[in-house]
Short mmCIF file of the C-alpha atoms (twelve columns), coordinates in Angstrom:
data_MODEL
# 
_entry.id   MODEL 
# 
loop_
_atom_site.group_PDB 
_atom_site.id 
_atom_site.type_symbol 
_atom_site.label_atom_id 
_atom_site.label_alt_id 
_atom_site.label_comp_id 
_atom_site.label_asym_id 
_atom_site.label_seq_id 
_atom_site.Cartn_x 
_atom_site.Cartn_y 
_atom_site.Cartn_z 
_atom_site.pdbx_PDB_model_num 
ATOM 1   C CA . UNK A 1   -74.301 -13.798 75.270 1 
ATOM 2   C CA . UNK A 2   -75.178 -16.901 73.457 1 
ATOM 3   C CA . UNK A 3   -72.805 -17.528 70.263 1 
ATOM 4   C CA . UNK A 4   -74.946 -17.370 67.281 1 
ATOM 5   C CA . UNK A 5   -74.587 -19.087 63.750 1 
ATOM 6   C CA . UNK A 6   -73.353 -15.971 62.224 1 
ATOM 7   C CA . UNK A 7   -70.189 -15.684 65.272 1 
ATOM 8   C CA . UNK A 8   -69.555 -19.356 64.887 1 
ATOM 9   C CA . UNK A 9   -69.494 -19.371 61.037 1 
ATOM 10  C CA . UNK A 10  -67.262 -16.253 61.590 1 
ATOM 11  C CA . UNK A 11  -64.888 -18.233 63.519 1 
ATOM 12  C CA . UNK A 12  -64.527 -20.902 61.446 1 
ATOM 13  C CA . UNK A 13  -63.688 -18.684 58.464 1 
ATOM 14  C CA . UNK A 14  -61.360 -17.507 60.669 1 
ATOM 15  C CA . UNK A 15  -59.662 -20.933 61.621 1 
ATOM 16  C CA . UNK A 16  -59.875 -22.080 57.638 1 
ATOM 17  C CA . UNK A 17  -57.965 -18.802 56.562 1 
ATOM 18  C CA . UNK A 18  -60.135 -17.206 54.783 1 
ATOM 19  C CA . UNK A 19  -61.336 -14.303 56.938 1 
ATOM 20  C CA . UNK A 20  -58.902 -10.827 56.860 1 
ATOM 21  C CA . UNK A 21  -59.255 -7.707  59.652 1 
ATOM 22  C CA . UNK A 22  -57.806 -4.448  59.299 1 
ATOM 23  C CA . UNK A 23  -59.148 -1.240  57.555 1 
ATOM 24  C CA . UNK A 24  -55.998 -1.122  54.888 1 
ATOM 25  C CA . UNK A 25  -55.820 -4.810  54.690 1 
ATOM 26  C CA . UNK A 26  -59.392 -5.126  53.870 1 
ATOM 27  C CA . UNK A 27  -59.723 -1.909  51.905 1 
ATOM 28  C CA . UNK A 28  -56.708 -3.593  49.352 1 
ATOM 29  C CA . UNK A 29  -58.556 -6.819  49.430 1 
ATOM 30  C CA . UNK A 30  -62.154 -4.822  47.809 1 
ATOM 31  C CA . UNK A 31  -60.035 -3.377  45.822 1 
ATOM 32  C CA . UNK A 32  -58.138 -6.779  44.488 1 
ATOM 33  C CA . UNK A 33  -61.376 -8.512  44.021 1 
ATOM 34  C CA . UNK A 34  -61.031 -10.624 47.187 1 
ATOM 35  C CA . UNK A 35  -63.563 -9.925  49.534 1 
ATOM 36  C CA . UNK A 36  -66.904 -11.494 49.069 1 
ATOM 37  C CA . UNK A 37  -68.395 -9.998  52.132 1 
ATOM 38  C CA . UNK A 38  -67.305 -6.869  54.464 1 
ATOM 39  C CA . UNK A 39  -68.680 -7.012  57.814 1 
ATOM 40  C CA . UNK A 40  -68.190 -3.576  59.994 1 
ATOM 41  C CA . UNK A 41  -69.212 -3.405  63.126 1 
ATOM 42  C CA . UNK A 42  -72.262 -1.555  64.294 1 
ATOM 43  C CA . UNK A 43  -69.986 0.846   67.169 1 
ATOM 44  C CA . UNK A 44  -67.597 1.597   63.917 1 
ATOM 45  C CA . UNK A 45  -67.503 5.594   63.662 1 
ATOM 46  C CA . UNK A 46  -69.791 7.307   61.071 1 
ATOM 47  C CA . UNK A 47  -66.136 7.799   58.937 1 
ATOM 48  C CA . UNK A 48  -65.421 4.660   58.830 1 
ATOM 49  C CA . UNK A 49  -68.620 3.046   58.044 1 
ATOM 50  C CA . UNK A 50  -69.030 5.397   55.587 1 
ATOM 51  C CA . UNK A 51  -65.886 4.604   53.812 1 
ATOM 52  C CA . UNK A 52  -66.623 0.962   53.570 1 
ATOM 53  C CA . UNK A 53  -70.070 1.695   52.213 1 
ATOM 54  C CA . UNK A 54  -68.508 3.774   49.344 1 
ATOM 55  C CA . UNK A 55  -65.880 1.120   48.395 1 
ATOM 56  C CA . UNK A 56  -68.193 -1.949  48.586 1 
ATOM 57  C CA . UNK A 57  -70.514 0.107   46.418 1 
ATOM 58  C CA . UNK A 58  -68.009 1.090   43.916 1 
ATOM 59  C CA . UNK A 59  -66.473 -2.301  43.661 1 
ATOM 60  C CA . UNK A 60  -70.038 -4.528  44.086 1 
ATOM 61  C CA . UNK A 61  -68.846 -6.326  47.327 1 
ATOM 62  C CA . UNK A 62  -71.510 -7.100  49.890 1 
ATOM 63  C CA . UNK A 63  -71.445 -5.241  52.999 1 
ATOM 64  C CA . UNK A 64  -72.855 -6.023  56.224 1 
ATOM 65  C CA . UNK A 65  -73.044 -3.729  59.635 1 
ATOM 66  C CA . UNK A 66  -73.823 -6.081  62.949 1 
ATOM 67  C CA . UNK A 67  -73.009 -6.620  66.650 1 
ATOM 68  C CA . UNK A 68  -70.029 -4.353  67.810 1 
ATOM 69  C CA . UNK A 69  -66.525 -4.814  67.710 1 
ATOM 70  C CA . UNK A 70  -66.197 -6.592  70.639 1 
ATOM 71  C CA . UNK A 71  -68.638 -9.792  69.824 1 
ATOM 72  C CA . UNK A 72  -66.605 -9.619  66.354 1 
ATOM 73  C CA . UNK A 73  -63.706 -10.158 68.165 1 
ATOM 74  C CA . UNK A 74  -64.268 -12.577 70.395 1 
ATOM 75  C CA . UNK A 75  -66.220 -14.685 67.282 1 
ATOM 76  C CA . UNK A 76  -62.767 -15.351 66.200 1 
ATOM 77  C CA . UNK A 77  -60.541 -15.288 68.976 1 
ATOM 78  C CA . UNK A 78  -58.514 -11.572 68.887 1 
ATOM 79  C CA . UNK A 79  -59.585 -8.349  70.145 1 
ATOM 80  C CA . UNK A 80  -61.990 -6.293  69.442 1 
ATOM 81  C CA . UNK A 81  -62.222 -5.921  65.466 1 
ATOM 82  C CA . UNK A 82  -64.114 -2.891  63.759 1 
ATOM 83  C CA . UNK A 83  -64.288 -4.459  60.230 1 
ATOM 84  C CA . UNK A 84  -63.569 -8.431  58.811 1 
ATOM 85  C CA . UNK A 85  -63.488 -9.608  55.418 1 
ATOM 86  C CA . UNK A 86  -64.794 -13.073 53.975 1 
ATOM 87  C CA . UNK A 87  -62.105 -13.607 51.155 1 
ATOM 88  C CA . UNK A 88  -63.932 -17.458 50.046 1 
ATOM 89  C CA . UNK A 89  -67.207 -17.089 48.062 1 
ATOM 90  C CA . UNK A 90  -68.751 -20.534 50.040 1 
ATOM 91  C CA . UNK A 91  -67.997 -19.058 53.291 1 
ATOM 92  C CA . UNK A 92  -69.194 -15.227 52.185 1 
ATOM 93  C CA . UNK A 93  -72.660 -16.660 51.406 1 
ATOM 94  C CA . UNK A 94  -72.915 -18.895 54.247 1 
ATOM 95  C CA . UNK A 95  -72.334 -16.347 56.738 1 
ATOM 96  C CA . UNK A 96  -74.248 -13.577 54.477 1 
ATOM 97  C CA . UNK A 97  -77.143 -16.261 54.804 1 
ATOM 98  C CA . UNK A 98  -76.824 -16.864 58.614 1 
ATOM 99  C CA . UNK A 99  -76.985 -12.493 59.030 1 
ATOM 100 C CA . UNK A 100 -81.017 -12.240 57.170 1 
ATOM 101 C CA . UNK A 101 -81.682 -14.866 60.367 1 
ATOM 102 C CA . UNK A 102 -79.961 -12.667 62.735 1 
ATOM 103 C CA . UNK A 103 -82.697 -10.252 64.561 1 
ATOM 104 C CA . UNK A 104 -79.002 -8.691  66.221 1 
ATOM 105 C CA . UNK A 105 -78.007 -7.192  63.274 1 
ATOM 106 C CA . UNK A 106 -78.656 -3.770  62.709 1 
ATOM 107 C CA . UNK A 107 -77.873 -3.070  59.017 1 
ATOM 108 C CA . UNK A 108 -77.826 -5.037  56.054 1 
ATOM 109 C CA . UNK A 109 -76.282 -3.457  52.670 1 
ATOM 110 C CA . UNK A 110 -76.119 -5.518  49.599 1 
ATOM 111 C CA . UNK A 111 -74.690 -4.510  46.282 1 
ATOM 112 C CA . UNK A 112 -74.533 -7.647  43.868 1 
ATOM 113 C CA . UNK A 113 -74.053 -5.226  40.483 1 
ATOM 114 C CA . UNK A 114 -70.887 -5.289  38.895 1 
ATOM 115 C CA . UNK A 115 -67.797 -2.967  38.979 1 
ATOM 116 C CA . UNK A 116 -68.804 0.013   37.792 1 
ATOM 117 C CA . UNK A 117 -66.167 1.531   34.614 1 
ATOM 118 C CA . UNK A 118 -63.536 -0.289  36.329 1 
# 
């Protein structure tokens, strides 16, 4: 499969630091205020996806469901990853840019509102 801007821009968040993988290491980081965007992957179970929908809703992160968790790996170099998160607001809304180009993505939720009673 040809790498795509939205795999490449993934790795080099990756490289600069500023990308996180890991359901409980992500989950803290929407909680903390961290994440800018949440990425799951489109083979994610219907729990899991479901989870991450709630708590990007509830905390007004952008969420994002494409390719599967092994092109998400491979974009930046580990195994296969079920759910990333862009922690740097530049890189968030480059690669959030790069995914409405993307005819391989699947699903695209975005919630820009604020925190609700939080």
């Amino acid at each position: 499969m040809k790498m795509n801007k939205f795999l490449s821009s993934l790795g080099m968040a990756m490289r600069a630091g500023k990308l996180i993988t890991g359901d409980e290491i992500v989950l803290k980081a929407v909680r903390k205020g961290e994440a800018q965007l949440v990425i799951i992957a489109g083979d994610a179970s219907p729990n899991t996806k479901k989870k991450f929908r709630d708590k990007c809703s509830t905390y007004g992160v952008q969420l994002a469901e494409a390719f599967d968790r092994d092109q998400l790996g491979k974009a930046i170099g580990k195994p296969e990853r079920v759910v990333l998160a862009v922690t740097d607001a530049k890189f968030g809304k480059m690669i959030a840019g790069h995914l409405s180009q993307n005819s391989e993505v699947d699903h695209i939720e975005q919630t820009t509102g604020q925190q609700q009673g939080q």
